[in-house]
Short mmCIF file of C-alpha atoms in Angstrom, two decimals:
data_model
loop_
_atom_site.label_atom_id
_atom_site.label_comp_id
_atom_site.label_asym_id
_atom_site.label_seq_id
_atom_site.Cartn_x
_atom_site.Cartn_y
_atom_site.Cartn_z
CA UNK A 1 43.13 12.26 10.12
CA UNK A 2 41.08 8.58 9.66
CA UNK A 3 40.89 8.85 6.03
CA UNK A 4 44.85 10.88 5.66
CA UNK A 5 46.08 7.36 7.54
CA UNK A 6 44.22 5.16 5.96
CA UNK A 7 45.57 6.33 2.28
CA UNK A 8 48.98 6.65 3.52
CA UNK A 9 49.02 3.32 5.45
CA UNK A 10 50.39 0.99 2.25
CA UNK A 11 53.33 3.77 2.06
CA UNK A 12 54.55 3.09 5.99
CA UNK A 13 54.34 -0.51 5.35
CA UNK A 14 56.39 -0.39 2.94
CA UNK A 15 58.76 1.86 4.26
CA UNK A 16 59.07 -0.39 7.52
CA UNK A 17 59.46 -3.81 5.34
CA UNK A 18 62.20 -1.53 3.17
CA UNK A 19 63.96 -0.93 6.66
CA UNK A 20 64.03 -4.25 7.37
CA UNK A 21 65.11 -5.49 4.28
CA UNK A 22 68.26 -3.25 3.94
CA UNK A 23 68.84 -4.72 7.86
CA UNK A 24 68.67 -7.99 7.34
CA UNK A 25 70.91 -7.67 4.32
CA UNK A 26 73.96 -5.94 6.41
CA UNK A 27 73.37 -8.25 8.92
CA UNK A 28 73.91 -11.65 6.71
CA UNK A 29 76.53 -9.60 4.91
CA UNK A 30 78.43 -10.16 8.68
CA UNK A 31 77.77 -6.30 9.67
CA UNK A 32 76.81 -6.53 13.50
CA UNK A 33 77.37 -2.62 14.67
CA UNK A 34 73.80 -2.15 15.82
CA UNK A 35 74.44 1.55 16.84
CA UNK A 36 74.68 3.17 13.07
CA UNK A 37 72.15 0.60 11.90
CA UNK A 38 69.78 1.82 14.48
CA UNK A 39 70.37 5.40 13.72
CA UNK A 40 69.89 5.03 10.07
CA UNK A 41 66.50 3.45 11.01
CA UNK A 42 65.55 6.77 12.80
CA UNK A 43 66.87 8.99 10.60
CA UNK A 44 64.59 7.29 7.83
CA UNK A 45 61.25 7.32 9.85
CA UNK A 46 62.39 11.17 10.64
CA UNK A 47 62.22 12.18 7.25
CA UNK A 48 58.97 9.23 6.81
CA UNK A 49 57.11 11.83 9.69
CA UNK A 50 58.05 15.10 8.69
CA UNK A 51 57.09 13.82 4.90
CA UNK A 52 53.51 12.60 6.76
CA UNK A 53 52.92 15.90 8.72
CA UNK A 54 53.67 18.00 5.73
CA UNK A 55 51.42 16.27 3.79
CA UNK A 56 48.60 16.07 6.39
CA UNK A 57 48.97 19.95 7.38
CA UNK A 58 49.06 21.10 3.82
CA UNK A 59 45.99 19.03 2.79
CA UNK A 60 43.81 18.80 5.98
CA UNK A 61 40.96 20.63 4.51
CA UNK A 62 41.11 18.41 1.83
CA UNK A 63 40.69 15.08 3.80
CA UNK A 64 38.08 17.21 6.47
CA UNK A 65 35.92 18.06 3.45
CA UNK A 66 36.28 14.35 2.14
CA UNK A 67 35.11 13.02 5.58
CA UNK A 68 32.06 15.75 6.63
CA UNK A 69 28.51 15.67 4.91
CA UNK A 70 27.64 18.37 2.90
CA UNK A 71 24.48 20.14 5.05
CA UNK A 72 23.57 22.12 2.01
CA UNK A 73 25.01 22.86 -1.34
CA UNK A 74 26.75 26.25 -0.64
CA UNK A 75 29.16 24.07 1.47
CA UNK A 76 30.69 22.85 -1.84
CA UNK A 77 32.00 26.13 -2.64
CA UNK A 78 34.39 26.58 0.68
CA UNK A 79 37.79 27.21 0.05
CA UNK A 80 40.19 24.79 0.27
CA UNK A 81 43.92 24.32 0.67
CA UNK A 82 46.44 25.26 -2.08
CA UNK A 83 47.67 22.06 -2.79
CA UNK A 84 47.31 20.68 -6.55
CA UNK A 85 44.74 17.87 -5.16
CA UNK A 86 42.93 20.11 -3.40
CA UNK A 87 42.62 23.07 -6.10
CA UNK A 88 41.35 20.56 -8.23
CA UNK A 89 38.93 19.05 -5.69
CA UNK A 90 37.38 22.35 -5.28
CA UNK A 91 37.40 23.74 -9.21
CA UNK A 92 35.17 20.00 -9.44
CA UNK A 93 33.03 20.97 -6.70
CA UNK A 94 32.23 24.55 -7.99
CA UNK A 95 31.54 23.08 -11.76
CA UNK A 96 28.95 20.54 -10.01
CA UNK A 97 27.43 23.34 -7.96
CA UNK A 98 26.27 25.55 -10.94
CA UNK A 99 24.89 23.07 -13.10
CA UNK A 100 22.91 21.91 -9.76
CA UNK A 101 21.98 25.66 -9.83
CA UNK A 102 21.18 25.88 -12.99
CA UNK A 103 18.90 22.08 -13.04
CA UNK A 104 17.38 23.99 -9.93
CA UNK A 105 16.32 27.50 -11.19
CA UNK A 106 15.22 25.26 -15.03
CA UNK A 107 13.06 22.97 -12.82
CA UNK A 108 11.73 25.60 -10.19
CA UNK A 109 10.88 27.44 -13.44
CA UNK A 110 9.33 24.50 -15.11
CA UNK A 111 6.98 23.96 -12.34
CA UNK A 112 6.21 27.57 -12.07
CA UNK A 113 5.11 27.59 -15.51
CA UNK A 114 2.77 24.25 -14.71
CA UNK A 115 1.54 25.61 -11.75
CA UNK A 116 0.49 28.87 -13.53
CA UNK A 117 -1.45 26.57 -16.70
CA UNK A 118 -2.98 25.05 -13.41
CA UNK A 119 -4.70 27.74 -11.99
CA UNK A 120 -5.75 28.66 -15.22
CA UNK A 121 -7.12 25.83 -16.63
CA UNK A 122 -9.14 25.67 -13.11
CA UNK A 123 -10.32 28.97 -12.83
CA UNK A 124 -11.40 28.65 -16.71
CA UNK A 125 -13.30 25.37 -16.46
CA UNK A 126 -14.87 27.27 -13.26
CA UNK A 127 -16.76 29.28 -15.07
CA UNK A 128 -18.43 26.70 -17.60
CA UNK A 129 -19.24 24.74 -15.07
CA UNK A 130 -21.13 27.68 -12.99
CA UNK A 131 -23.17 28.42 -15.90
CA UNK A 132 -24.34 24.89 -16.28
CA UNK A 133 -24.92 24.65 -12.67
CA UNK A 134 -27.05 27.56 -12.46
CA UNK A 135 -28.67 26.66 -16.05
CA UNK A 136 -29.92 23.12 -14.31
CA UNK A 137 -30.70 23.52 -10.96
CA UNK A 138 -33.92 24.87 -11.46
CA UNK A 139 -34.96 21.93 -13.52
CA UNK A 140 -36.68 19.34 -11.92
CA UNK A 141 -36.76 16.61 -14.71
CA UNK A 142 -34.83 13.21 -12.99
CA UNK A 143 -32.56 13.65 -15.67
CA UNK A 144 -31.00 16.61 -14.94
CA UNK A 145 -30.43 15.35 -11.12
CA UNK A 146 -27.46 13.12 -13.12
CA UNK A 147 -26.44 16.36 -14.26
CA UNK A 148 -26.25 18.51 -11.39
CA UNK A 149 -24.30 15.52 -9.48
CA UNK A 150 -21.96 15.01 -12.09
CA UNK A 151 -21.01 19.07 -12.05
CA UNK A 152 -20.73 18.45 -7.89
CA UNK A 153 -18.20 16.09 -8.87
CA UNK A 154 -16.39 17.64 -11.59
CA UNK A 155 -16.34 21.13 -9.24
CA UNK A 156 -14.67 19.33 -5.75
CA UNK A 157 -12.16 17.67 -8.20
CA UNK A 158 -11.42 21.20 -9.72
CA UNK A 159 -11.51 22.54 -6.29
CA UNK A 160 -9.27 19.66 -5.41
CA UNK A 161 -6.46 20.42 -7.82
CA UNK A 162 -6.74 24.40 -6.73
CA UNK A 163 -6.08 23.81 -3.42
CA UNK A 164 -3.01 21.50 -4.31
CA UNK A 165 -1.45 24.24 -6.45
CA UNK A 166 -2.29 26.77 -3.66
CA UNK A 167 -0.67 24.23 -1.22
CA UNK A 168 2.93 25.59 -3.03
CA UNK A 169 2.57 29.19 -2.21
CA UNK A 170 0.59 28.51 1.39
CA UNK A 171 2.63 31.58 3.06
CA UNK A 172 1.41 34.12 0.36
CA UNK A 173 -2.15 32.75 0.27
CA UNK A 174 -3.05 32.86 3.49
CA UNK A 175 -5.03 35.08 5.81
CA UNK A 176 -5.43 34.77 9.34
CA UNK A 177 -8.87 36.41 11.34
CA UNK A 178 -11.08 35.82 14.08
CA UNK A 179 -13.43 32.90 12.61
CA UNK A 180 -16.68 31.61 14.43
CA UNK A 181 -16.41 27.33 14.48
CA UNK A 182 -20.77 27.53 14.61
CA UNK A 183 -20.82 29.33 10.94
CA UNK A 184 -18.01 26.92 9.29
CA UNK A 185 -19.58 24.41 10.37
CA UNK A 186 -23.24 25.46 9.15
CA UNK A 187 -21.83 27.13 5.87
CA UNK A 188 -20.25 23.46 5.20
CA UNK A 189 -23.67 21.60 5.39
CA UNK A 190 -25.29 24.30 3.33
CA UNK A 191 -22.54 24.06 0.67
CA UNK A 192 -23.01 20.28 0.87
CA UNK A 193 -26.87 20.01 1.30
CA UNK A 194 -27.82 18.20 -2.28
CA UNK A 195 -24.42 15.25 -1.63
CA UNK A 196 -26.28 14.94 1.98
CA UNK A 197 -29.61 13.81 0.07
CA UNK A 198 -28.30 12.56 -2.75
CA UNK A 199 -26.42 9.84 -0.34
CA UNK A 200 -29.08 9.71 1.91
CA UNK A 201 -27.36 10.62 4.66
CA UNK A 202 -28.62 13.66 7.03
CA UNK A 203 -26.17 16.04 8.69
CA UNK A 204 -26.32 16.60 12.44
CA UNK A 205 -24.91 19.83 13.89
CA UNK A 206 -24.08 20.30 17.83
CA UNK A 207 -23.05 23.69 19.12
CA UNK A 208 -22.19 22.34 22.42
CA UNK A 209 -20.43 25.34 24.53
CA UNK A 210 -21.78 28.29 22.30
CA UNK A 211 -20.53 30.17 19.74
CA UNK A 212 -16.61 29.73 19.42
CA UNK A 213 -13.65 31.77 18.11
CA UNK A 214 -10.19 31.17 16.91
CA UNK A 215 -7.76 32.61 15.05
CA UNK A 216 -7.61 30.54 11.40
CA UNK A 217 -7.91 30.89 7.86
CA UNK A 218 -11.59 31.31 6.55
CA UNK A 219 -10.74 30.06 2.71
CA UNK A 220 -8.93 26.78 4.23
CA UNK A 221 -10.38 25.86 7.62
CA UNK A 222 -13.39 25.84 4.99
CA UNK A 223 -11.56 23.76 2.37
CA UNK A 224 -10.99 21.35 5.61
CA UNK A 225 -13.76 20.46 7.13
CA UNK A 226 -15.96 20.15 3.67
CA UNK A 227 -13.30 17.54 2.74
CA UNK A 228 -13.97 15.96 6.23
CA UNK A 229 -17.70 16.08 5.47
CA UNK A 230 -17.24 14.92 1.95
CA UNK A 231 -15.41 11.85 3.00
CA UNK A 232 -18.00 11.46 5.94
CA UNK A 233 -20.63 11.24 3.38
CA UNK A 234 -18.99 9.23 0.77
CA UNK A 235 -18.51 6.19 3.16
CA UNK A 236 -21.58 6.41 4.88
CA UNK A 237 -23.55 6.72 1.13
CA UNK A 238 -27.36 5.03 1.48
CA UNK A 239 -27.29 3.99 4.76
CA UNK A 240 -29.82 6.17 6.52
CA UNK A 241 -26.70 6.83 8.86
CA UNK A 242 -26.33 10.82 10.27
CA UNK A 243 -23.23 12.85 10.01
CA UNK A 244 -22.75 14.44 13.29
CA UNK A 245 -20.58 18.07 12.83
CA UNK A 246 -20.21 19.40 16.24
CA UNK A 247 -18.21 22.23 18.33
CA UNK A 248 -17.11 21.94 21.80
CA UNK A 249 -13.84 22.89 23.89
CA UNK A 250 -11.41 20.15 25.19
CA UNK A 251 -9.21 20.93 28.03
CA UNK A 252 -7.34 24.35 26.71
CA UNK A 253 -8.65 23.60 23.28
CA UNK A 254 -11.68 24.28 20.87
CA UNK A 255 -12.50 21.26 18.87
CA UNK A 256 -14.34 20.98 15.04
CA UNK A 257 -15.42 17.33 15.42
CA UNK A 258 -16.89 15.33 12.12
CA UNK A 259 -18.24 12.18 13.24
CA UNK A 260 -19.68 8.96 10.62
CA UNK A 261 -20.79 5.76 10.89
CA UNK A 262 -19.95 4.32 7.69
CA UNK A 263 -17.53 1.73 6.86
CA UNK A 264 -14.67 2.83 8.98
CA UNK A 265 -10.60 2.67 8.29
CA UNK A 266 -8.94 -0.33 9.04
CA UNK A 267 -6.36 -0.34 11.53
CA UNK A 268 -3.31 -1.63 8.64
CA UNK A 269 -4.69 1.99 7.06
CA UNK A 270 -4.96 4.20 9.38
CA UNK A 271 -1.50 5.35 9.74
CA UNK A 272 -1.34 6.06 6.23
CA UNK A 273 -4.26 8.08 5.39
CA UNK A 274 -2.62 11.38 5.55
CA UNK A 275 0.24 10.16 3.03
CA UNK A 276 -0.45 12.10 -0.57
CA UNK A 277 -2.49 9.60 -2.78
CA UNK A 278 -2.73 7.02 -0.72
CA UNK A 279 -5.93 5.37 -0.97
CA UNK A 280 -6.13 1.77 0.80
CA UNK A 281 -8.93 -0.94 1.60
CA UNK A 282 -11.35 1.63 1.27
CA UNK A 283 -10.37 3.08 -2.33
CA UNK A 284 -10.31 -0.39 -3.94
CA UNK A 285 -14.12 -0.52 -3.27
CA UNK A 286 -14.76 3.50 -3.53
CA UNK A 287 -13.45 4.35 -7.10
CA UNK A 288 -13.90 8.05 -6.21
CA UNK A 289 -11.21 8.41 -3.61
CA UNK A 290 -7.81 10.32 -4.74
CA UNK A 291 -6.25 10.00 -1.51
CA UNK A 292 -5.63 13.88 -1.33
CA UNK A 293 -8.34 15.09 0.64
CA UNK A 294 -7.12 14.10 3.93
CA UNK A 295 -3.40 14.87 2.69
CA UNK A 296 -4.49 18.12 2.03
CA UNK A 297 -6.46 18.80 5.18
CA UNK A 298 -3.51 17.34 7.19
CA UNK A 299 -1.30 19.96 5.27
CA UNK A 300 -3.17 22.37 5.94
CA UNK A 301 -3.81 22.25 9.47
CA UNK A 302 0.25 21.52 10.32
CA UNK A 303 0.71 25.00 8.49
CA UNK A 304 -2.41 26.70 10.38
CA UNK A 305 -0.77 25.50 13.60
CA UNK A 306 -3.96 23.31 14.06
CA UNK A 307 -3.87 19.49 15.08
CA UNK A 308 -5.56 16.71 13.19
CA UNK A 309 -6.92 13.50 15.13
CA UNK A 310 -8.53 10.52 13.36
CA UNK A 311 -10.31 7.46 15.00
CA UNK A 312 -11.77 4.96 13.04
CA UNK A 313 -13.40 1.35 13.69
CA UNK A 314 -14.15 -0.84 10.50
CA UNK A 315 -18.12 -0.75 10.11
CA UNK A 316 -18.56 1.54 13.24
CA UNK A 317 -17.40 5.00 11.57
CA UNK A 318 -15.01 7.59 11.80
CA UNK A 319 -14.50 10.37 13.57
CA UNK A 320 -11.96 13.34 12.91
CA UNK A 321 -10.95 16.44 14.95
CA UNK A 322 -9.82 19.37 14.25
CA UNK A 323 -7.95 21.61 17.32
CA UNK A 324 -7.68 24.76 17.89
CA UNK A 325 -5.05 25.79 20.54
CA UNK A 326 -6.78 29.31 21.77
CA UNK A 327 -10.71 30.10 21.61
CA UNK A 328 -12.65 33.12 22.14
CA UNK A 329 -16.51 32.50 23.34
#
């Protein structure tokens, strides 16, 4: 009704100054019988509403669809009224919802097709890589220690880019079981043993209340807490520092904690460090950081119904949680 008398508002104001011109021109004209002039006025705004309320009843959908947001874009293809305004309102519509269909299903194809190069490209530089891992690593020459850590590094970024592309199909990748905290948390520092001592920092694990259970994904509460460890490690490099990976229970809640005392977040930073590449103070001076290891973790957990708690002093360390609603001992 807002926007129907707001476009029809210039056509009552002129009606009304078009009354009062033909008035005023009987009345210098001498005419001075104000009953018929009176009744001619009311005849005309008669036929001025019933013109209005035709208009507004026959095209209501028309101005309601104007003035409500679209909430998704199958609302574009209601049906409207059968007025010639509102026919062609609603042909327009319907043209602009199958080319958005169509840009959809060519884009949602397009990034099927990169997705699936992805994973292929991945899983094939895998295999290279595993054969010059276990080529090296019984070679004990210093040179070869460049090697090995430059394969580390080219496997998490490889692992890195497989876990983003698995990210898009979470729900079918996914498998939930009865996990034990203790063994992630051990199979993590085995996995990560030769960045430990390459860094020179030493990994500290504390089963506090025994031998925990929950219900979680092996494959990614895995992926998550080496990328907590892997961060622990990068920002506590050469400092003789420990990495303490414990498991205890909270309240109603099991707990994965990784705890550093490297360089620390600073505060400005700290809010951001789950946004997708983000980076910060930190990554100007670490050229290693992609700002998606935490993004991913943080992903991860929100769609493993697991919460994610950071703390962080600058030069004191960091420490990150990872919750578990329900336990088993």
């Amino acid at each position: 009704m807002k926007l129907f008398l707001k476009e029809h508002a210039l056509l009552i104001v002129i009606q009304i100054i078009q009354f009062s011109a033909v008035m005023s021109i009987y009345w210098l004209d001498g005419y001075r019988n104000v009953g018929p002039a009176l009744y001619s006025i009311m005849l005309g705004l008669f036929f001025l509403g019933g013109y209005l309320c035709y208009q507004y009843y026959s095209r209501r959908h028309y101005y309601r669809r104007l003035q409500e947001p679209l909430l998704s874009l199958d609302d574009s293809v209601q049906q409207l009224d059968q007025a010639p305004v509102s026919e062609a309102l609603e042909q327009l519509l319907r043209q602009q919802y199958r080319y958005y269909q169509q840009r959809l299903a060519t884009i949602n194809q397009q990034q099927q097709e990169h997705l699936t190069f992805m994973n292929q490209w991945v899983h094939q530089m895998k295999t290279p890589l595993s054969v010059i891992e276990l080529t090296v690593q019984d070679v004990d020459e210093p040179e070869f220690a460049s090697i090995r850590e430059e394969l580390e590094r080219m496997s998490s970024g490889l692992n890195t880019i497989l876990y983003m592309a698995r990210l898009r199909t979470f729900e079918q990748d996914f498998h939930i079981r009865s996990i034990s905290l203790s063994e992630v948390i051990r199979e993590v520092v085995q996995e990560h043993k030769r960045l430990f001592i390459r860094n020179q920092v030493y990994p500290d694990v504390k089963i506090k209340d025994g031998d925990l259970w929950t219900e979680s994904d092996q494959k990614w509460l895995f992926f998550m807490v080496s990328q907590l460890v892997v961060n622990a490690v990068k920002y506590s490099a050469h400092t003789n520092n420990k990495v303490i990976l414990s498991s205890y229970i909270v309240g109603h809640q099991a707990v994965i904690e990784v705890q550093d005392y490297g360089v620390g977040i600073p505060a400005s930073d700290i809010k951001r460090v789950f946004e997708p590449f983000f980076t910060g103070e930190n990554g100007r001076h670490f050229r290693e950081s992609t700002g998606m290891g935490l993004y991913l973790t943080h992903e991860a957990a929100q769609r493993l119904d697991h919460q994610l708690e950071l703390e962080s002093t600058v030069n004191q360390g960091t420490t990150v949680r990872i919750l578990f609603p329900s336990y088993q001992r």
